[in-house]
Amino acid sequence: MVGAVLLLSLSAGATDAFAFLSLGGIFTANMTGNLILIGLVQRPMFMHTLVSAGVSVLLFVAGLFAAFWKTSAARSKPRITSHLVHVLAGTTLLQLTVFLGWVTEHGRTGFGLECVLIGLSAVAMAFQTVLGKKLFGSLGMSTTFVTGTITAVVEDVIDHHRGGRVLRTFSVVLLCAGAFANALVIELAPALGGLLPLLIVTTALGLVLRAEAKTTAPGGSQP
């Protein structure tokens, strides 16, 4: 499960790079960034930014509501539940939809379709945010935003706490690595900007399904 959650951090970085570079300079994982963009009234094409960033924030919140409702019975510890698997499967399906929409209409994407892709991507990021919180929220880490994670790492260093520090540090590093890697993909093949997030989250889903199969197999521990 640790590997799957770290992959989600990598996916979040790749997703935000795709959204920012290909979908009009908007974030779909970093809601703090979107709220700042909404306040930048002097930014060129501000109304465009206002609408698209607003769509991202609103759909992210809607995705949080849906995922928290779905997983309300799941415990906040690294154990597999069918609800969490469903949420991650939903994330994968949403990333697939975004990729297909982008690669099909690349170069002809109007503002309406752009907002649809932003909204779908934001819901995907909301889903995986809930997944990370349900599994490792007690360690003070998230797979989509790292301000709190960085704060927790520094606090651990000062207080000489080792529990979860390595995991949180890797989460931050992988978020940056995902953004860097997908920026290179977009530079070389702009139409494939949505592919890397899809591949990463699909791999994470595979790891989770494998772990679930082990826990439900005869002799395995039940979640």
PDB file of C-alpha atoms in Angstrom, residues 26-27 34-36 47 58-59 65 67 104 115 118 129 138 146 148 151 168 170 179 183 198 200 206 211-212:
ATOM      1  CA  ILE A  26      -5.051  25.863 -14.033  1.00  0.00           C
ATOM      2  CA  PHE A  27      -4.331  23.343 -11.287  1.00  0.00           C
ATOM      3  CA  ASN A  34      -6.369  27.906  -7.896  1.00  0.00           C
ATOM      4  CA  LEU A  35      -7.678  30.169  -5.147  1.00  0.00           C
ATOM      5  CA  ILE A  36      -4.676  32.431  -5.664  1.00  0.00           C
ATOM      6  CA  MET A  47     -12.418  35.764 -16.746  1.00  0.00           C
ATOM      7  CA  LEU A  58     -16.037  23.321  -7.163  1.00  0.00           C
ATOM      8  CA  LEU A  59     -15.594  19.906  -8.774  1.00  0.00           C
ATOM      9  CA  PHE A  65     -17.949  14.863  -0.755  1.00  0.00           C
ATOM     10  CA  ALA A  67     -15.363  10.007  -1.943  1.00  0.00           C
ATOM     11  CA  THR A 104      -8.987  13.004 -29.413  1.00  0.00           C
ATOM     12  CA  CYS A 115     -13.537  23.105 -18.525  1.00  0.00           C
ATOM     13  CA  ILE A 118     -10.464  20.336 -15.845  1.00  0.00           C
ATOM     14  CA  THR A 129      -6.757  12.857  -1.910  1.00  0.00           C
ATOM     15  CA  SER A 138      -2.567  10.060  10.553  1.00  0.00           C
ATOM     16  CA  VAL A 146       2.419  19.178   0.326  1.00  0.00           C
ATOM     17  CA  GLY A 148       1.228  20.365   5.465  1.00  0.00           C
ATOM     18  CA  THR A 151       5.542  21.238   7.756  1.00  0.00           C
ATOM     19  CA  ARG A 168       6.368  12.051   3.811  1.00  0.00           C
ATOM     20  CA  PHE A 170       9.311  10.681  -0.581  1.00  0.00           C
ATOM     21  CA  ALA A 179       5.538  17.349 -12.557  1.00  0.00           C
ATOM     22  CA  ALA A 183       6.531  18.558 -18.398  1.00  0.00           C
ATOM     23  CA  LEU A 198      -3.117   7.565 -16.349  1.00  0.00           C
ATOM     24  CA  ILE A 200       0.843   5.900 -12.921  1.00  0.00           C
ATOM     25  CA  GLY A 206      -2.878  -2.770  -9.871  1.00  0.00           C
ATOM     26  CA  ALA A 211      -2.838  -6.405  -2.077  1.00  0.00           C
ATOM     27  CA  GLU A 212      -6.599  -6.891  -1.766  1.00  0.00           C
TER      28      GLU A 212
END
